[in-house]
């Protein structure tokens, strides 16, 4: 069954003199970025999205007037004057928005209530850590000295696809990297675990692992220093409107450029003829044709679902037949518990705190992978997340996808009971840490890793795909650089998003830019990009109508 009769997508061959047609699968940040840059470069694009909202994992949902913002904890590129910010300006992502910046990255509290605050200012951080543990002065000064050096470095390689960088661009990168080569080499070769284990203070040994809220395991020092340095420059802030707000702004920019998005349109397979992708077929049987197809959805679904595993090579096989199933290669899935609270939780409280749990407490969290719980006061991040006079708290922990998948598949009643167990624990834990909170809690809304998989399609419910600094990182870099984001033996097709460009929203957005740059190079035309001129002030009404994630939530007594 062909697409809508008479439209530009119903014929295999485009009209004589017509613009090149590009179909994009997935309206996440990477997919919409691809569409925006395609439109900027004279192509005609159309995005097909299975959900009712843009953004993929960069999303939110609502219940009883509360907005539960799921994705962004910090966004690289929120300050003027760097290449990451330029990408967001081109995509209209920050149009009309204020940015919230925090003086600290995270606070870590142990079971006894003793805490450490990771301030973004290295001088303040150093004084604070020395007060906590004078015996660790040498390590503390070493870390803060490295942070000062990273603050003096600006390196955001998100504008030009690796294989297309000019001699001037490569020289500019070398001028930044070479003077700090030993710093980059040493901090990328030193695992945070090994560094943290050298502290004498038991809290610091555990706290440094949790600067990024929970321990990603396997990360070296470099990303911690890079992101804290970015936050120091206000280049890792929180944009007004949050995750779905970011997606809606890019959607608005895409439509203003003339792009089309079809929602509730699940792609069933990619049509291939004589080794070339020629279009897509939806679940309802409708077919749409294009000169180029870009998949910006889950990598495993793309390789083994939409393309039936027909176009692979050593790198793809290594990723999807080996590393995908190797423990520790994917970024962990999370359980999210959003808490709606009457009143405020206090302006002096940290916006983000990792609580280190006893083994007894951690055992009460279904499927928990670590003995910790992250508590974020999301109403401090942006306006509009809660009704007047109320607040939203977001509690998360790394969790085992297989545990939740099996539970949901075998026993839905027990699955719901485990969600209630999470809600019960969060309610009781907040009361212990913030006395008087429990009686003001109006609802708790829990999303499991199985929920993430169901709504986004991400393999094993991972919201960041391949773990950075793993073996997959090196292979993904070659997919973007050497392979130009293409698959062996398949013309007219590219992959974008975190499954080729690694996790993080700025990386996802940059892959859309790179795909179109490579396509322009193939077509023999110059790539161009322009900044959005949108300036209307942001307001929560721009989020549009939000769905409820599930009918389920816990109100009042969570056992009722």
XYZ file of C-alpha atoms in Angstrom:
560
model
C 0.000 0.000 0.000
C 1.537 3.303 -1.067
C 1.522 6.508 0.970
C -1.091 9.186 0.618
C -2.038 9.342 -3.042
C -0.640 12.318 -4.892
C 1.838 13.440 -2.235
C 5.605 13.706 -2.668
C 6.211 10.497 -0.753
C 4.008 8.072 -2.687
C 6.259 7.565 -5.731
C 9.597 5.786 -5.749
C 11.100 8.424 -8.041
C 10.889 12.076 -7.054
C 9.547 14.700 -9.421
C 11.940 16.056 -12.033
C 13.759 19.014 -10.500
C 12.307 18.298 -7.076
C 14.286 18.534 -3.856
C 15.970 15.405 -2.497
C 13.573 13.605 -0.142
C 14.768 12.440 3.272
C 12.738 10.171 5.560
C 13.751 10.140 9.224
C 12.680 7.369 11.614
C 12.194 8.725 15.126
C 11.399 12.228 16.409
C 13.944 12.198 19.206
C 16.540 14.962 19.418
C 18.745 13.284 16.787
C 15.847 12.702 14.390
C 14.538 16.251 14.619
C 18.076 17.620 14.325
C 18.505 15.607 11.123
C 15.239 17.023 9.810
C 16.166 20.609 10.692
C 19.526 20.478 8.939
C 18.014 18.682 5.942
C 15.486 21.520 5.592
C 18.216 24.150 5.980
C 20.040 22.553 3.056
C 17.199 22.519 0.547
C 16.000 18.969 1.116
C 12.456 17.871 1.791
C 12.161 15.790 4.951
C 9.515 13.897 6.845
C 9.834 12.352 10.289
C 7.864 9.277 11.359
C 7.403 8.830 15.122
C 5.567 5.979 16.879
C 4.720 8.071 19.959
C 2.386 11.074 20.306
C 5.184 13.394 21.447
C 8.601 14.431 20.135
C 11.792 13.900 22.100
C 12.153 10.151 22.647
C 13.748 9.835 26.093
C 13.925 13.641 26.261
C 10.341 13.801 27.454
C 7.867 14.469 30.247
C 4.402 13.350 31.276
C 1.768 14.684 33.638
C -0.677 13.747 36.340
C -3.043 15.948 38.369
C -1.371 19.147 37.191
C 2.194 17.972 37.935
C 4.734 17.711 35.116
C 7.272 14.920 35.502
C 10.413 15.914 33.612
C 12.323 12.761 32.756
C 15.624 13.389 31.050
C 17.773 16.492 31.475
C 19.892 16.842 34.584
C 22.338 19.220 32.939
C 22.663 20.332 29.310
C 26.030 21.022 27.706
C 25.862 24.183 25.592
C 23.700 26.544 27.660
C 26.251 29.399 27.707
C 26.976 31.718 24.786
C 30.166 31.569 22.771
C 30.913 27.886 22.152
C 30.210 25.338 19.424
C 27.755 23.311 21.512
C 25.657 26.427 22.095
C 25.745 27.183 18.374
C 24.119 23.808 17.627
C 21.295 24.563 20.064
C 20.861 28.037 18.574
C 20.581 26.555 15.082
C 17.953 24.096 16.323
C 15.996 26.754 18.226
C 16.275 24.623 21.362
C 16.852 27.538 23.748
C 14.656 30.161 22.065
C 13.057 32.514 24.566
C 14.236 30.501 27.567
C 15.967 31.302 30.790
C 18.689 28.970 32.085
C 18.998 27.765 35.674
C 22.560 27.266 36.889
C 23.545 25.760 40.220
C 26.657 26.484 42.275
C 27.131 22.798 42.995
C 27.065 19.717 40.814
C 25.786 17.283 43.422
C 25.736 16.588 47.147
C 26.437 13.139 48.605
C 25.162 12.119 52.044
C 26.074 8.911 53.859
C 23.936 6.802 56.201
C 24.941 8.869 59.249
C 24.028 12.209 57.649
C 27.597 13.286 56.965
C 27.776 15.058 53.589
C 30.101 16.395 50.915
C 29.141 19.061 48.373
C 30.779 19.089 44.940
C 30.924 22.797 44.232
C 31.723 23.802 40.656
C 34.107 26.510 41.852
C 37.454 24.734 42.456
C 38.545 27.163 45.190
C 35.354 26.673 47.165
C 35.451 22.935 46.542
C 39.034 22.694 47.764
C 38.302 24.568 51.005
C 35.236 22.409 51.654
C 37.029 19.110 51.031
C 40.040 20.122 53.146
C 37.712 20.968 56.034
C 36.188 17.495 55.711
C 39.444 15.586 55.476
C 42.791 17.394 56.013
C 44.519 14.016 55.799
C 43.571 13.826 52.097
C 45.045 17.226 51.239
C 47.342 15.946 48.487
C 44.559 14.178 46.544
C 42.112 17.038 47.098
C 44.550 19.632 45.774
C 45.384 17.393 42.808
C 41.719 17.076 41.796
C 41.019 20.792 42.210
C 44.179 21.705 40.310
C 43.029 19.561 37.404
C 39.566 21.152 37.575
C 41.143 24.619 37.270
C 43.021 23.479 34.178
C 39.860 22.087 32.583
C 38.098 25.381 33.292
C 40.690 27.016 31.038
C 40.023 24.613 28.132
C 37.201 24.914 25.605
C 36.711 21.827 23.466
C 33.245 21.118 22.048
C 33.738 19.219 18.747
C 30.115 19.207 17.648
C 30.039 21.316 14.472
C 31.754 19.281 11.770
C 31.611 15.545 11.034
C 35.024 13.948 11.728
C 35.723 12.875 8.140
C 34.932 16.373 6.799
C 37.004 18.522 9.150
C 39.260 20.930 7.334
C 42.961 21.375 7.947
C 42.157 24.631 9.747
C 39.636 22.889 12.025
C 42.042 20.078 12.813
C 44.799 22.585 13.530
C 42.497 24.517 15.886
C 41.749 21.316 17.785
C 45.441 20.510 18.048
C 46.159 23.991 19.410
C 43.685 23.248 22.196
C 44.684 19.640 22.854
C 48.471 19.617 22.551
C 49.263 22.017 25.443
C 47.023 19.905 27.662
C 47.899 16.537 26.158
C 49.353 15.086 29.361
C 46.299 16.288 31.313
C 43.899 14.631 28.844
C 45.956 11.459 28.720
C 46.357 11.141 32.484
C 42.724 11.909 33.395
C 41.360 9.623 30.667
C 43.649 6.785 31.779
C 42.871 7.075 35.517
C 39.644 5.283 36.531
C 37.614 7.227 39.073
C 37.395 4.068 41.224
C 41.166 3.850 41.482
C 41.471 7.556 42.257
C 38.675 7.500 44.858
C 40.071 4.443 46.617
C 43.170 6.448 47.519
C 41.242 8.730 49.900
C 41.599 8.012 53.587
C 38.185 9.463 54.423
C 35.532 6.756 53.859
C 32.898 9.297 52.763
C 35.180 10.790 50.111
C 36.025 7.315 48.828
C 32.336 6.739 48.141
C 31.273 10.288 47.286
C 33.673 10.895 44.398
C 32.181 7.910 42.585
C 28.765 9.587 42.778
C 29.505 13.065 41.442
C 27.310 12.075 38.484
C 24.470 11.217 40.942
C 25.120 7.469 40.783
C 28.288 5.587 39.972
C 28.474 4.924 36.197
C 31.294 2.419 36.881
C 34.262 2.414 34.562
C 34.424 6.173 33.948
C 37.834 7.839 34.228
C 38.451 11.225 35.839
C 38.145 13.180 32.584
C 34.326 13.387 32.177
C 33.867 14.484 35.797
C 36.353 17.310 35.378
C 35.003 18.287 31.951
C 31.390 18.523 33.100
C 32.176 20.315 36.358
C 34.270 22.806 34.378
C 31.357 23.321 31.982
C 29.021 23.892 34.921
C 31.477 26.436 36.342
C 31.115 28.392 33.068
C 27.295 28.072 33.229
C 27.590 25.909 30.132
C 25.874 22.917 31.767
C 22.676 24.528 33.007
C 19.015 23.556 32.926
C 16.851 25.160 30.222
C 13.414 26.506 31.071
C 10.772 23.975 30.055
C 13.093 21.051 30.718
C 13.291 17.935 28.584
C 10.013 18.070 26.691
C 10.425 21.839 26.425
C 13.713 21.275 24.596
C 12.046 18.780 22.262
C 9.048 21.038 21.616
C 11.317 23.968 20.739
C 13.214 21.876 18.194
C 9.914 20.553 16.834
C 8.731 24.164 16.410
C 11.958 25.071 14.615
C 11.652 22.029 12.337
C 8.088 22.843 11.344
C 8.996 26.502 10.749
C 11.644 25.255 8.293
C 8.916 23.386 6.402
C 9.409 19.901 7.845
C 6.647 17.355 8.449
C 6.190 15.021 11.422
C 3.788 12.080 11.440
C 2.954 10.862 14.951
C 1.471 7.462 15.847
C 3.380 6.185 12.811
C 5.371 3.084 13.744
C 7.866 2.024 11.066
C 7.819 -1.738 10.512
C 10.642 -2.082 7.987
C 12.981 -0.183 5.726
C 12.369 -0.866 2.043
C 15.516 -1.902 0.170
C 15.920 -2.427 -3.570
C 19.190 -3.411 -5.280
C 21.238 -2.553 -2.203
C 19.666 0.865 -1.711
C 17.164 2.080 0.886
C 14.211 3.508 -1.003
C 11.648 4.123 1.729
C 9.757 2.690 4.681
C 6.692 0.598 5.427
C 4.537 1.395 8.453
C 2.778 -1.137 10.644
C -0.498 -0.292 8.878
C 1.056 -1.302 5.547
C 1.462 2.185 4.085
C 4.670 2.798 2.193
C 6.559 6.045 1.797
C 9.490 6.590 -0.519
C 12.555 8.817 -0.348
C 16.002 9.339 -1.808
C 17.604 8.816 1.588
C 16.446 7.155 4.814
C 17.881 8.014 8.226
C 17.181 5.841 11.252
C 17.369 7.825 14.477
C 15.791 5.176 16.693
C 17.073 2.233 18.732
C 20.152 0.662 17.154
C 19.240 -2.997 17.687
C 15.750 -2.361 16.316
C 17.287 -0.726 13.248
C 19.884 -3.405 12.532
C 17.941 -6.560 13.368
C 14.349 -5.357 13.075
C 13.863 -2.762 10.353
C 16.678 -4.219 8.224
C 16.398 -7.883 9.342
C 20.143 -8.103 10.016
C 21.029 -8.028 6.302
C 23.577 -5.186 6.360
C 26.299 -5.720 8.878
C 30.062 -5.846 9.040
C 32.763 -6.456 11.650
C 32.032 -3.273 13.585
C 28.247 -3.704 13.601
C 28.598 -7.381 14.497
C 30.935 -6.542 17.349
C 28.463 -4.018 18.746
C 25.186 -5.870 18.284
C 26.202 -9.528 18.509
C 28.807 -9.222 21.248
C 29.016 -5.985 23.222
C 25.256 -5.425 23.397
C 24.989 -8.569 25.531
C 28.137 -8.012 27.573
C 27.494 -6.756 31.132
C 28.542 -3.160 31.743
C 28.569 -2.060 28.094
C 25.195 -0.299 28.094
C 24.480 2.626 30.384
C 22.223 1.254 33.151
C 18.457 1.622 33.120
C 16.779 3.600 35.896
C 13.716 3.506 38.095
C 12.104 6.945 38.433
C 9.729 7.894 41.227
C 8.168 11.338 40.851
C 6.667 12.730 44.040
C 4.045 15.476 44.135
C 4.224 17.436 47.398
C 2.071 20.188 48.888
C 4.176 23.232 49.722
C 7.898 23.852 49.334
C 10.775 21.724 50.570
C 12.879 24.731 51.520
C 15.002 27.113 49.435
C 18.217 26.196 51.241
C 18.168 22.517 50.376
C 20.500 21.166 47.683
C 18.794 20.751 44.306
C 20.382 17.303 43.900
C 21.483 14.829 46.551
C 22.754 11.269 46.355
C 21.918 9.386 49.529
C 24.191 6.425 50.235
C 22.029 3.615 51.591
C 22.632 0.858 54.056
C 22.378 -2.669 52.710
C 19.052 -3.038 54.536
C 17.595 0.053 52.839
C 18.955 -0.851 49.409
C 17.383 -4.315 49.667
C 13.964 -2.655 49.784
C 14.449 -1.075 46.334
C 13.341 -3.629 43.712
C 16.036 -4.447 41.179
C 18.542 -1.937 42.608
C 22.080 -2.183 41.235
C 23.743 0.147 43.746
C 23.253 1.152 47.379
C 22.144 4.708 46.656
C 19.110 6.858 45.880
C 19.208 10.200 44.037
C 16.754 12.867 45.193
C 16.317 15.961 43.022
C 14.060 18.909 43.852
C 12.836 19.388 40.287
C 10.690 22.431 41.095
C 13.977 24.269 41.646
C 15.041 23.563 38.058
C 12.295 25.366 36.126
C 8.909 26.992 36.546
C 5.693 25.179 35.720
C 6.575 21.660 36.895
C 4.033 21.751 39.735
C 0.689 23.453 40.390
C 0.827 26.655 42.483
C 1.835 25.962 46.066
C 3.228 22.517 45.261
C 6.572 20.904 44.428
C 7.965 17.962 42.469
C 10.692 15.650 43.737
C 12.383 13.148 41.392
C 13.941 10.053 42.980
C 15.987 7.655 40.855
C 18.223 4.626 41.109
C 20.056 2.386 38.637
C 18.108 -0.824 38.162
C 18.225 -4.176 36.404
C 16.137 -4.159 33.211
C 15.857 -7.966 33.091
C 14.275 -8.004 36.557
C 11.485 -5.608 35.547
C 11.008 -7.104 32.088
C 10.451 -10.596 33.508
C 8.203 -9.289 36.254
C 5.948 -7.404 33.841
C 5.797 -10.308 31.398
C 5.006 -13.020 33.951
C 2.982 -11.387 36.718
C 1.435 -7.941 36.165
C -0.040 -7.938 39.671
C 3.400 -8.486 41.223
C 4.860 -5.907 38.832
C 2.413 -3.306 40.147
C 3.137 -4.435 43.714
C 6.844 -3.741 43.174
C 5.991 -0.271 41.891
C 4.025 0.261 45.114
C 7.071 -0.964 47.035
C 9.176 1.736 45.372
C 6.541 4.356 46.215
C 6.358 3.166 49.838
C 10.120 3.282 50.218
C 10.406 6.768 48.718
C 7.599 8.103 50.922
C 9.168 6.688 54.086
C 12.716 7.647 53.112
C 11.783 11.274 52.410
C 10.029 11.436 55.768
C 13.193 10.197 57.513
C 15.433 12.670 55.705
C 12.976 15.565 55.455
C 10.631 15.240 58.467
C 7.078 16.336 57.805
C 7.210 15.478 54.093
C 5.145 12.263 54.109
C 1.906 13.896 55.232
C 2.214 16.435 52.391
C 2.778 13.883 49.603
C -0.162 13.824 47.189
C 1.022 11.179 44.762
C 3.988 9.086 43.661
C 4.322 8.124 39.990
C 6.787 5.308 39.264
C 8.372 4.464 35.896
C 10.407 1.256 35.639
C 13.026 0.280 33.027
C 10.280 -1.790 31.371
C 8.286 1.442 31.029
C 11.237 3.130 29.330
C 11.566 0.259 26.881
C 7.847 0.251 26.131
C 7.605 3.978 25.428
C 10.923 4.657 23.690
C 12.013 1.302 22.247
C 15.494 1.707 23.761
C 17.224 -1.644 24.167
C 17.155 -2.882 27.774
C 15.564 0.431 28.780
C 18.931 2.215 28.598
C 18.426 5.962 28.209
C 22.033 6.684 27.141
C 22.807 3.606 25.006
C 26.494 2.604 24.897
C 28.501 3.493 27.962
C 31.174 6.093 27.274
C 34.804 5.056 27.744
C 33.930 1.429 27.052
C 35.044 -0.701 24.117
C 31.847 0.367 22.353
C 33.000 4.007 22.473
C 35.945 3.348 20.139
C 33.805 1.383 17.679
C 31.095 4.059 17.636
C 33.732 6.698 16.876
C 34.721 4.698 13.791
C 31.077 4.408 12.728
C 30.832 8.205 12.728
C 34.259 8.914 11.250
C 35.427 6.111 8.964
C 31.993 4.690 8.037
C 30.277 8.086 7.758
C 27.309 6.728 9.716
C 26.467 4.229 6.935
C 26.056 0.444 6.951
C 28.086 -1.970 4.794
C 26.434 -2.756 1.468
C 23.515 -0.347 1.884
C 23.311 2.903 -0.058
C 20.844 5.686 0.604
C 20.796 5.044 4.339
C 22.337 6.528 7.503
C 22.060 6.089 11.259
C 21.900 8.996 13.694
C 21.533 9.291 17.444
C 23.137 7.877 20.543
C 23.645 4.395 19.074
C 26.278 5.821 16.745
C 27.275 9.088 18.437
C 27.132 7.896 22.078
C 24.900 9.295 24.809
C 24.143 12.856 25.789
C 21.757 15.315 24.153
C 24.385 17.512 22.499
C 25.952 14.416 20.969
C 22.555 13.280 19.681
C 21.919 16.699 18.151
C 25.365 16.775 16.546
C 24.792 13.415 14.828
C 21.865 14.954 12.962
C 24.179 17.725 11.784
C 26.836 15.200 10.776
C 24.398 13.017 8.793
C 23.301 15.974 6.682
C 26.899 17.150 6.230
C 27.840 13.737 4.857
C 24.753 13.734 2.636
C 25.579 17.201 1.285
C 29.104 16.022 0.565
C 27.714 13.026 -1.336
C 25.374 15.268 -3.335
C 28.188 17.687 -4.130
C 26.563 20.702 -2.482
C 27.868 22.868 0.318
C 26.457 22.471 3.807
C 24.817 25.488 5.394
C 23.216 26.207 8.762
C 21.519 29.251 10.216
C 20.524 30.249 13.722
C 16.886 30.348 14.725
C 15.441 33.820 15.063
C 12.644 32.733 17.389
C 12.474 34.909 20.467
C 9.000 34.546 21.971
C 9.361 34.001 25.725
C 8.930 30.411 26.795
C 5.893 29.462 28.886
C 4.614 26.062 30.096
C 1.713 26.195 27.641
C 4.231 25.462 24.888
C 4.525 21.894 26.191
C 1.104 21.169 24.712
C -1.110 18.392 25.969
C 0.870 15.839 27.959
C -0.144 12.201 28.285
C -0.212 10.189 31.478
C 2.471 7.537 31.451
C 0.189 4.884 32.979
C -3.132 4.716 34.739
C -1.119 3.651 37.789
C 0.085 5.986 40.522
C 0.273 5.865 44.293
C -1.828 8.366 46.212
C -2.200 8.678 49.967
C -1.706 5.265 51.508
C 0.233 3.419 48.794
C -1.234 0.088 49.872
C -4.801 1.016 48.926
